Amino acid sequence: MAYDEYLGERITNILKCKSANFFSKKMMGGLVFFVDDKMLCGINIDKKFGDSLLMARVGEEAYQEHISKEECLPMDFTGRPMKGYLFITPAGFDFDADLERWIDLCLAYNPLAKANKSKKK
């Protein structure tokens, strides 16, 4: 399994409670959630870290605000950090309220984000 299915269910439940128009797609070795055809967040089990990571698309301003937090890492699939994306370690989303805060931050940035080329299948 390339991602934590329970974490996927938790994210799904949060998005449903918020009446978000979303879909999920297996990609990049994990599960990615889209809202308005834009990548919102995702999950995978990082081989270097050895545990689940939440990928959060928060935008550059929120990135700068949160990157210094202990539970935040730069998102660097290719070895080069992606602007506006964070990896969150389990310490940052263990509690439902913490996970919901990250999802809220992603949803707040989503209307400003550029659409992805990947479409629902």
mmCIF file of N, CA and C in Angstrom:
data_model
loop_
_atom_site.group_PDB
_atom_site.id
_atom_site.type_symbol
_atom_site.label_atom_id
_atom_site.label_comp_id
_atom_site.label_asym_id
_atom_site.label_seq_id
_atom_site.Cartn_x
_atom_site.Cartn_y
_atom_site.Cartn_z
ATOM 1 N N MET A 1 0.858 -1.181 0.000
ATOM 2 C CA MET A 1 0.000 0.000 0.000
ATOM 3 C C MET A 1 0.899 1.236 0.000
ATOM 4 N N ALA A 2 0.657 2.162 -0.904
ATOM 5 C CA ALA A 2 1.495 3.352 -1.037
ATOM 6 C C ALA A 2 0.965 4.538 -0.229
ATOM 7 N N TYR A 3 -0.169 4.375 0.415
ATOM 8 C CA TYR A 3 -0.708 5.453 1.247
ATOM 9 C C TYR A 3 -1.590 4.875 2.339
ATOM 10 N N ASP A 4 -1.840 5.677 3.351
ATOM 11 C CA ASP A 4 -2.648 5.281 4.503
ATOM 12 C C ASP A 4 -4.125 5.446 4.140
ATOM 13 N N GLU A 5 -4.817 4.336 3.968
ATOM 14 C CA GLU A 5 -6.226 4.377 3.562
ATOM 15 C C GLU A 5 -7.102 5.075 4.613
ATOM 16 N N TYR A 6 -6.776 4.883 5.883
ATOM 17 C CA TYR A 6 -7.551 5.534 6.944
ATOM 18 C C TYR A 6 -7.414 7.061 6.855
ATOM 19 N N LEU A 7 -6.219 7.541 6.578
ATOM 20 C CA LEU A 7 -6.028 8.984 6.401
ATOM 21 C C LEU A 7 -6.831 9.470 5.201
ATOM 22 N N GLY A 8 -6.879 8.677 4.142
ATOM 23 C CA GLY A 8 -7.700 9.018 2.980
ATOM 24 C C GLY A 8 -9.170 9.139 3.333
ATOM 25 N N GLU A 9 -9.653 8.228 4.176
ATOM 26 C CA GLU A 9 -11.052 8.288 4.631
ATOM 27 C C GLU A 9 -11.301 9.532 5.474
ATOM 28 N N ARG A 10 -10.338 9.875 6.330
ATOM 29 C CA ARG A 10 -10.487 11.077 7.165
ATOM 30 C C ARG A 10 -10.597 12.328 6.304
ATOM 31 N N ILE A 11 -9.756 12.428 5.280
ATOM 32 C CA ILE A 11 -9.799 13.589 4.387
ATOM 33 C C ILE A 11 -11.119 13.603 3.622
ATOM 34 N N THR A 12 -11.531 12.454 3.116
ATOM 35 C CA THR A 12 -12.809 12.345 2.399
ATOM 36 C C THR A 12 -13.959 12.825 3.273
ATOM 37 N N ASN A 13 -13.990 12.397 4.528
ATOM 38 C CA ASN A 13 -15.062 12.807 5.441
ATOM 39 C C ASN A 13 -15.063 14.309 5.685
ATOM 40 N N ILE A 14 -13.888 14.898 5.836
ATOM 41 C CA ILE A 14 -13.804 16.351 6.035
ATOM 42 C C ILE A 14 -14.341 17.074 4.810
ATOM 43 N N LEU A 15 -13.924 16.644 3.621
ATOM 44 C CA LEU A 15 -14.368 17.309 2.393
ATOM 45 C C LEU A 15 -15.877 17.148 2.188
ATOM 46 N N LYS A 16 -16.417 15.988 2.529
ATOM 47 C CA LYS A 16 -17.862 15.782 2.426
ATOM 48 C C LYS A 16 -18.607 16.688 3.397
ATOM 49 N N CYS A 17 -18.113 16.801 4.631
ATOM 50 C CA CYS A 17 -18.760 17.673 5.627
ATOM 51 C C CYS A 17 -18.751 19.128 5.188
ATOM 52 N N LYS A 18 -17.753 19.505 4.413
ATOM 53 C CA LYS A 18 -17.651 20.882 3.929
ATOM 54 C C LYS A 18 -18.355 21.067 2.586
ATOM 55 N N SER A 19 -19.019 20.022 2.122
ATOM 56 C CA SER A 19 -19.745 20.028 0.842
ATOM 57 C C SER A 19 -18.851 20.444 -0.326
ATOM 58 N N ALA A 20 -17.596 20.047 -0.267
ATOM 59 C CA ALA A 20 -16.658 20.351 -1.351
ATOM 60 C C ALA A 20 -16.947 19.433 -2.537
ATOM 61 N N ASN A 21 -16.879 19.987 -3.727
ATOM 62 C CA ASN A 21 -17.030 19.215 -4.948
ATOM 63 C C ASN A 21 -15.650 18.659 -5.294
ATOM 64 N N PHE A 22 -15.364 17.422 -4.891
ATOM 65 C CA PHE A 22 -14.022 16.868 -5.008
ATOM 66 C C PHE A 22 -14.040 15.480 -5.625
ATOM 67 N N PHE A 23 -12.865 15.059 -6.051
ATOM 68 C CA PHE A 23 -12.637 13.671 -6.425
ATOM 69 C C PHE A 23 -11.211 13.321 -6.030
ATOM 70 N N SER A 24 -10.932 12.039 -5.917
ATOM 71 C CA SER A 24 -9.582 11.595 -5.590
ATOM 72 C C SER A 24 -9.070 10.701 -6.707
ATOM 73 N N LYS A 25 -7.758 10.656 -6.795
ATOM 74 C CA LYS A 25 -7.131 9.898 -7.872
ATOM 75 C C LYS A 25 -5.807 9.324 -7.356
ATOM 76 N N LYS A 26 -5.573 8.044 -7.634
ATOM 77 C CA LYS A 26 -4.294 7.442 -7.274
ATOM 78 C C LYS A 26 -3.243 7.939 -8.263
ATOM 79 N N MET A 27 -2.211 8.563 -7.719
ATOM 80 C CA MET A 27 -1.118 9.046 -8.559
ATOM 81 C C MET A 27 0.092 9.373 -7.688
ATOM 82 N N MET A 28 1.235 9.478 -8.283
ATOM 83 C CA MET A 28 2.485 9.805 -7.592
ATOM 84 C C MET A 28 2.737 8.858 -6.417
ATOM 85 N N GLY A 29 2.299 7.617 -6.536
ATOM 86 C CA GLY A 29 2.511 6.648 -5.479
ATOM 87 C C GLY A 29 1.618 6.840 -4.273
ATOM 88 N N GLY A 30 0.589 7.645 -4.405
ATOM 89 C CA GLY A 30 -0.306 7.897 -3.281
ATOM 90 C C GLY A 30 -1.709 8.196 -3.757
ATOM 91 N N LEU A 31 -2.417 9.009 -2.997
ATOM 92 C CA LEU A 31 -3.778 9.400 -3.314
ATOM 93 C C LEU A 31 -3.846 10.920 -3.288
ATOM 94 N N VAL A 32 -4.355 11.514 -4.363
ATOM 95 C CA VAL A 32 -4.424 12.965 -4.482
ATOM 96 C C VAL A 32 -5.891 13.378 -4.575
ATOM 97 N N PHE A 33 -6.243 14.441 -3.865
ATOM 98 C CA PHE A 33 -7.600 14.986 -3.863
ATOM 99 C C PHE A 33 -7.621 16.260 -4.694
ATOM 100 N N PHE A 34 -8.680 16.403 -5.500
ATOM 101 C CA PHE A 34 -8.857 17.555 -6.377
ATOM 102 C C PHE A 34 -10.167 18.257 -6.047
ATOM 103 N N VAL A 35 -10.149 19.574 -6.101
ATOM 104 C CA VAL A 35 -11.350 20.392 -6.000
ATOM 105 C C VAL A 35 -11.298 21.363 -7.169
ATOM 106 N N ASP A 36 -12.392 21.451 -7.921
ATOM 107 C CA ASP A 36 -12.451 22.308 -9.108
ATOM 108 C C ASP A 36 -11.319 21.988 -10.088
ATOM 109 N N ASP A 37 -11.036 20.696 -10.268
ATOM 110 C CA ASP A 37 -9.982 20.215 -11.159
ATOM 111 C C ASP A 37 -8.606 20.746 -10.787
ATOM 112 N N LYS A 38 -8.422 21.118 -9.524
ATOM 113 C CA LYS A 38 -7.133 21.606 -9.034
ATOM 114 C C LYS A 38 -6.675 20.713 -7.891
ATOM 115 N N MET A 39 -5.386 20.392 -7.897
ATOM 116 C CA MET A 39 -4.834 19.580 -6.830
ATOM 117 C C MET A 39 -4.992 20.322 -5.503
ATOM 118 N N LEU A 40 -5.633 19.673 -4.547
ATOM 119 C CA LEU A 40 -5.889 20.273 -3.239
ATOM 120 C C LEU A 40 -4.883 19.770 -2.207
ATOM 121 N N CYS A 41 -4.821 18.454 -2.072
ATOM 122 C CA CYS A 41 -3.925 17.833 -1.105
ATOM 123 C C CYS A 41 -3.725 16.387 -1.519
ATOM 124 N N GLY A 42 -2.849 15.705 -0.829
ATOM 125 C CA GLY A 42 -2.613 14.308 -1.146
ATOM 126 C C GLY A 42 -1.923 13.609 0.008
ATOM 127 N N ILE A 43 -1.820 12.311 -0.113
ATOM 128 C CA ILE A 43 -1.158 11.512 0.909
ATOM 129 C C ILE A 43 -0.301 10.453 0.256
ATOM 130 N N ASN A 44 0.795 10.137 0.912
ATOM 131 C CA ASN A 44 1.615 9.016 0.495
ATOM 132 C C ASN A 44 2.473 8.589 1.677
ATOM 133 N N ILE A 45 3.086 7.428 1.548
ATOM 134 C CA ILE A 45 4.042 6.978 2.552
ATOM 135 C C ILE A 45 5.415 7.247 1.971
ATOM 136 N N ASP A 46 6.122 8.133 2.618
ATOM 137 C CA ASP A 46 7.433 8.557 2.140
ATOM 138 C C ASP A 46 8.495 7.535 2.548
ATOM 139 N N LYS A 47 9.262 7.056 1.583
ATOM 140 C CA LYS A 47 10.276 6.041 1.855
ATOM 141 C C LYS A 47 11.407 6.599 2.712
ATOM 142 N N LYS A 48 11.800 7.829 2.482
ATOM 143 C CA LYS A 48 12.872 8.435 3.284
ATOM 144 C C LYS A 48 12.408 8.673 4.712
ATOM 145 N N PHE A 49 11.161 9.162 4.857
ATOM 146 C CA PHE A 49 10.629 9.495 6.177
ATOM 147 C C PHE A 49 10.117 8.249 6.893
ATOM 148 N N GLY A 50 9.583 7.293 6.134
ATOM 149 C CA GLY A 50 9.118 6.038 6.703
ATOM 150 C C GLY A 50 7.728 6.090 7.291
ATOM 151 N N ASP A 51 6.954 7.093 6.958
ATOM 152 C CA ASP A 51 5.605 7.223 7.507
ATOM 153 C C ASP A 51 4.755 8.015 6.513
ATOM 154 N N SER A 52 3.468 8.129 6.838
ATOM 155 C CA SER A 52 2.561 8.895 5.992
ATOM 156 C C SER A 52 2.910 10.377 6.031
ATOM 157 N N LEU A 53 2.753 11.009 4.898
ATOM 158 C CA LEU A 53 2.885 12.457 4.802
ATOM 159 C C LEU A 53 1.637 12.998 4.129
ATOM 160 N N LEU A 54 1.179 14.133 4.619
ATOM 161 C CA LEU A 54 0.092 14.869 3.981
ATOM 162 C C LEU A 54 0.730 15.918 3.102
ATOM 163 N N MET A 55 0.378 15.932 1.823
ATOM 164 C CA MET A 55 0.829 16.978 0.921
ATOM 165 C C MET A 55 -0.265 18.030 0.913
ATOM 166 N N ALA A 56 0.104 19.273 1.205
ATOM 167 C CA ALA A 56 -0.873 20.355 1.271
ATOM 168 C C ALA A 56 -0.486 21.460 0.298
ATOM 169 N N ARG A 57 -1.406 21.797 -0.608
ATOM 170 C CA ARG A 57 -1.197 22.905 -1.541
ATOM 171 C C ARG A 57 -1.795 24.152 -0.892
ATOM 172 N N VAL A 58 -0.911 24.971 -0.324
ATOM 173 C CA VAL A 58 -1.354 26.096 0.500
ATOM 174 C C VAL A 58 -1.018 27.454 -0.094
ATOM 175 N N GLY A 59 -0.229 27.500 -1.148
ATOM 176 C CA GLY A 59 0.192 28.771 -1.729
ATOM 177 C C GLY A 59 1.474 29.274 -1.073
ATOM 178 N N GLU A 60 2.139 30.187 -1.749
ATOM 179 C CA GLU A 60 3.451 30.646 -1.290
ATOM 180 C C GLU A 60 3.394 31.439 0.016
ATOM 181 N N GLU A 61 2.349 32.228 0.206
ATOM 182 C CA GLU A 61 2.249 33.023 1.432
ATOM 183 C C GLU A 61 2.098 32.117 2.663
ATOM 184 N N ALA A 62 1.192 31.157 2.607
ATOM 185 C CA ALA A 62 0.998 30.229 3.725
ATOM 186 C C ALA A 62 2.220 29.322 3.891
ATOM 187 N N TYR A 63 2.863 28.985 2.789
ATOM 188 C CA TYR A 63 4.093 28.186 2.862
ATOM 189 C C TYR A 63 5.105 28.894 3.750
ATOM 190 N N GLN A 64 5.346 30.172 3.472
ATOM 191 C CA GLN A 64 6.315 30.943 4.253
ATOM 192 C C GLN A 64 5.910 31.021 5.726
ATOM 193 N N GLU A 65 4.626 31.105 5.974
ATOM 194 C CA GLU A 65 4.119 31.203 7.340
ATOM 195 C C GLU A 65 4.309 29.902 8.124
ATOM 196 N N HIS A 66 4.181 28.751 7.458
ATOM 197 C CA HIS A 66 4.151 27.467 8.154
ATOM 198 C C HIS A 66 5.413 26.621 8.030
ATOM 199 N N ILE A 67 6.306 26.910 7.091
ATOM 200 C CA ILE A 67 7.444 26.022 6.834
ATOM 201 C C ILE A 67 8.363 25.878 8.045
ATOM 202 N N SER A 68 8.378 26.839 8.927
ATOM 203 C CA SER A 68 9.256 26.751 10.105
ATOM 204 C C SER A 68 8.679 25.861 11.210
ATOM 205 N N LYS A 69 7.435 25.423 11.061
ATOM 206 C CA LYS A 69 6.835 24.541 12.065
ATOM 207 C C LYS A 69 7.497 23.165 12.008
ATOM 208 N N GLU A 70 7.626 22.556 13.168
ATOM 209 C CA GLU A 70 8.312 21.273 13.281
ATOM 210 C C GLU A 70 7.689 20.188 12.410
ATOM 211 N N GLU A 71 6.361 20.214 12.256
ATOM 212 C CA GLU A 71 5.674 19.169 11.490
ATOM 213 C C GLU A 71 5.667 19.421 9.984
ATOM 214 N N CYS A 72 6.241 20.518 9.534
ATOM 215 C CA CYS A 72 6.211 20.882 8.109
ATOM 216 C C CYS A 72 7.563 20.658 7.444
ATOM 217 N N LEU A 73 7.491 20.140 6.224
ATOM 218 C CA LEU A 73 8.678 19.917 5.402
ATOM 219 C C LEU A 73 8.404 20.482 4.013
ATOM 220 N N PRO A 74 9.456 20.885 3.300
ATOM 221 C CA PRO A 74 9.233 21.282 1.911
ATOM 222 C C PRO A 74 8.818 20.064 1.093
ATOM 223 N N MET A 75 7.915 20.235 0.149
ATOM 224 C CA MET A 75 7.520 19.136 -0.727
ATOM 225 C C MET A 75 8.530 19.060 -1.859
ATOM 226 N N ASP A 76 9.242 17.952 -1.923
ATOM 227 C CA ASP A 76 10.331 17.847 -2.899
ATOM 228 C C ASP A 76 10.398 16.461 -3.533
ATOM 229 N N PHE A 77 9.363 16.117 -4.301
ATOM 230 C CA PHE A 77 9.344 14.822 -4.995
ATOM 231 C C PHE A 77 10.584 14.631 -5.869
ATOM 232 N N THR A 78 11.026 15.689 -6.504
ATOM 233 C CA THR A 78 12.108 15.592 -7.472
ATOM 234 C C THR A 78 13.447 16.041 -6.915
ATOM 235 N N GLY A 79 13.499 16.366 -5.620
ATOM 236 C CA GLY A 79 14.724 16.893 -5.042
ATOM 237 C C GLY A 79 14.754 18.410 -5.055
ATOM 238 N N ARG A 80 13.766 19.005 -5.684
ATOM 239 C CA ARG A 80 13.650 20.466 -5.730
ATOM 240 C C ARG A 80 12.295 20.837 -5.159
ATOM 241 N N PRO A 81 12.264 21.615 -4.054
ATOM 242 C CA PRO A 81 10.973 21.955 -3.429
ATOM 243 C C PRO A 81 10.015 22.649 -4.400
ATOM 244 N N MET A 82 8.739 22.280 -4.313
ATOM 245 C CA MET A 82 7.713 22.913 -5.138
ATOM 246 C C MET A 82 7.135 24.097 -4.378
ATOM 247 N N LYS A 83 7.044 25.232 -5.041
ATOM 248 C CA LYS A 83 6.529 26.444 -4.415
ATOM 249 C C LYS A 83 5.061 26.278 -4.021
ATOM 250 N N GLY A 84 4.765 26.673 -2.779
ATOM 251 C CA GLY A 84 3.383 26.668 -2.327
ATOM 252 C C GLY A 84 2.855 25.334 -1.836
ATOM 253 N N TYR A 85 3.710 24.304 -1.787
ATOM 254 C CA TYR A 85 3.312 22.978 -1.327
ATOM 255 C C TYR A 85 4.120 22.599 -0.090
ATOM 256 N N LEU A 86 3.470 21.995 0.879
ATOM 257 C CA LEU A 86 4.116 21.504 2.086
ATOM 258 C C LEU A 86 3.865 20.013 2.252
ATOM 259 N N PHE A 87 4.794 19.328 2.879
ATOM 260 C CA PHE A 87 4.556 18.006 3.431
ATOM 261 C C PHE A 87 4.327 18.208 4.913
ATOM 262 N N ILE A 88 3.318 17.545 5.451
ATOM 263 C CA ILE A 88 3.015 17.602 6.872
ATOM 264 C C ILE A 88 3.244 16.207 7.447
ATOM 265 N N THR A 89 4.031 16.122 8.502
ATOM 266 C CA THR A 89 4.285 14.837 9.160
ATOM 267 C C THR A 89 3.088 14.462 10.036
ATOM 268 N N PRO A 90 2.984 13.202 10.447
ATOM 269 C CA PRO A 90 1.834 12.770 11.253
ATOM 270 C C PRO A 90 1.593 13.610 12.513
ATOM 271 N N ALA A 91 2.623 14.161 13.098
ATOM 272 C CA ALA A 91 2.435 15.000 14.291
ATOM 273 C C ALA A 91 1.530 16.192 13.996
ATOM 274 N N GLY A 92 1.465 16.583 12.739
ATOM 275 C CA GLY A 92 0.656 17.736 12.354
ATOM 276 C C GLY A 92 -0.774 17.413 11.977
ATOM 277 N N PHE A 93 -1.113 16.114 11.858
ATOM 278 C CA PHE A 93 -2.493 15.773 11.471
ATOM 279 C C PHE A 93 -3.069 14.586 12.248
ATOM 280 N N ASP A 94 -2.415 14.207 13.335
ATOM 281 C CA ASP A 94 -2.924 13.093 14.141
ATOM 282 C C ASP A 94 -4.338 13.344 14.654
ATOM 283 N N PHE A 95 -4.598 14.547 15.114
ATOM 284 C CA PHE A 95 -5.927 14.892 15.623
ATOM 285 C C PHE A 95 -6.789 15.416 14.480
ATOM 286 N N ASP A 96 -8.074 15.065 14.505
ATOM 287 C CA ASP A 96 -8.982 15.493 13.436
ATOM 288 C C ASP A 96 -9.018 17.008 13.282
ATOM 289 N N ALA A 97 -8.987 17.740 14.394
ATOM 290 C CA ALA A 97 -9.019 19.205 14.314
ATOM 291 C C ALA A 97 -7.784 19.746 13.588
ATOM 292 N N ASP A 98 -6.625 19.118 13.796
ATOM 293 C CA ASP A 98 -5.404 19.542 13.110
ATOM 294 C C ASP A 98 -5.492 19.247 11.615
ATOM 295 N N LEU A 99 -5.969 18.051 11.273
ATOM 296 C CA LEU A 99 -6.130 17.697 9.860
ATOM 297 C C LEU A 99 -7.117 18.649 9.191
ATOM 298 N N GLU A 100 -8.200 18.954 9.861
ATOM 299 C CA GLU A 100 -9.200 19.866 9.293
ATOM 300 C C GLU A 100 -8.615 21.261 9.059
ATOM 301 N N ARG A 101 -7.746 21.717 9.954
ATOM 302 C CA ARG A 101 -7.103 23.035 9.757
ATOM 303 C C ARG A 101 -6.268 23.051 8.479
ATOM 304 N N TRP A 102 -5.539 21.955 8.226
ATOM 305 C CA TRP A 102 -4.743 21.893 6.996
ATOM 306 C C TRP A 102 -5.643 21.850 5.761
ATOM 307 N N ILE A 103 -6.713 21.075 5.835
ATOM 308 C CA ILE A 103 -7.643 21.004 4.704
ATOM 309 C C ILE A 103 -8.282 22.372 4.469
ATOM 310 N N ASP A 104 -8.645 23.071 5.546
ATOM 311 C CA ASP A 104 -9.206 24.424 5.419
ATOM 312 C C ASP A 104 -8.220 25.361 4.741
ATOM 313 N N LEU A 105 -6.948 25.258 5.089
ATOM 314 C CA LEU A 105 -5.924 26.102 4.477
ATOM 315 C C LEU A 105 -5.808 25.797 2.980
ATOM 316 N N CYS A 106 -5.866 24.509 2.629
ATOM 317 C CA CYS A 106 -5.828 24.111 1.214
ATOM 318 C C CYS A 106 -7.060 24.626 0.474
ATOM 319 N N LEU A 107 -8.226 24.502 1.090
ATOM 320 C CA LEU A 107 -9.466 24.975 0.459
ATOM 321 C C LEU A 107 -9.466 26.495 0.296
ATOM 322 N N ALA A 108 -8.866 27.207 1.238
ATOM 323 C CA ALA A 108 -8.800 28.669 1.138
ATOM 324 C C ALA A 108 -7.926 29.095 -0.036
ATOM 325 N N TYR A 109 -6.865 28.343 -0.308
ATOM 326 C CA TYR A 109 -5.983 28.685 -1.424
ATOM 327 C C TYR A 109 -6.542 28.216 -2.770
ATOM 328 N N ASN A 110 -7.344 27.171 -2.770
ATOM 329 C CA ASN A 110 -7.801 26.541 -4.013
ATOM 330 C C ASN A 110 -8.358 27.509 -5.055
ATOM 331 N N PRO A 111 -9.206 28.480 -4.710
ATOM 332 C CA PRO A 111 -9.722 29.386 -5.750
ATOM 333 C C PRO A 111 -8.631 30.211 -6.430
ATOM 334 N N LEU A 112 -7.495 30.391 -5.774
ATOM 335 C CA LEU A 112 -6.389 31.173 -6.341
ATOM 336 C C LEU A 112 -5.428 30.323 -7.171
ATOM 337 N N ALA A 113 -5.509 29.025 -7.002
ATOM 338 C CA ALA A 113 -4.574 28.102 -7.656
ATOM 339 C C ALA A 113 -4.903 27.938 -9.137
ATOM 340 N N LYS A 114 -3.873 27.631 -9.899
ATOM 341 C CA LYS A 114 -4.067 27.327 -11.320
ATOM 342 C C LYS A 114 -4.584 25.912 -11.456
ATOM 343 N N ALA A 115 -5.422 25.673 -12.457
ATOM 344 C CA ALA A 115 -5.973 24.344 -12.703
ATOM 345 C C ALA A 115 -4.874 23.392 -13.166
ATOM 346 N N ASN A 116 -5.020 22.142 -12.799
ATOM 347 C CA ASN A 116 -4.098 21.096 -13.230
ATOM 348 C C ASN A 116 -4.542 20.549 -14.577
ATOM 349 N N LYS A 117 -3.624 19.919 -15.253
ATOM 350 C CA LYS A 117 -3.955 19.315 -16.540
ATOM 351 C C LYS A 117 -4.612 17.964 -16.370
ATOM 352 N N SER A 118 -4.455 17.346 -15.183
ATOM 353 C CA SER A 118 -5.046 16.036 -14.923
ATOM 354 C C SER A 118 -6.553 16.172 -14.693
ATOM 355 N N LYS A 119 -7.330 15.370 -15.355
ATOM 356 C CA LYS A 119 -8.798 15.411 -15.237
ATOM 357 C C LYS A 119 -9.312 14.149 -14.588
ATOM 358 N N LYS A 120 -10.482 14.217 -14.015
ATOM 359 C CA LYS A 120 -11.133 13.069 -13.385
ATOM 360 C C LYS A 120 -11.370 11.981 -14.428
ATOM 361 N N LYS A 121 -11.114 10.752 -14.002
ATOM 362 C CA LYS A 121 -11.353 9.623 -14.908
ATOM 363 C C LYS A 121 -12.303 8.663 -14.307
#
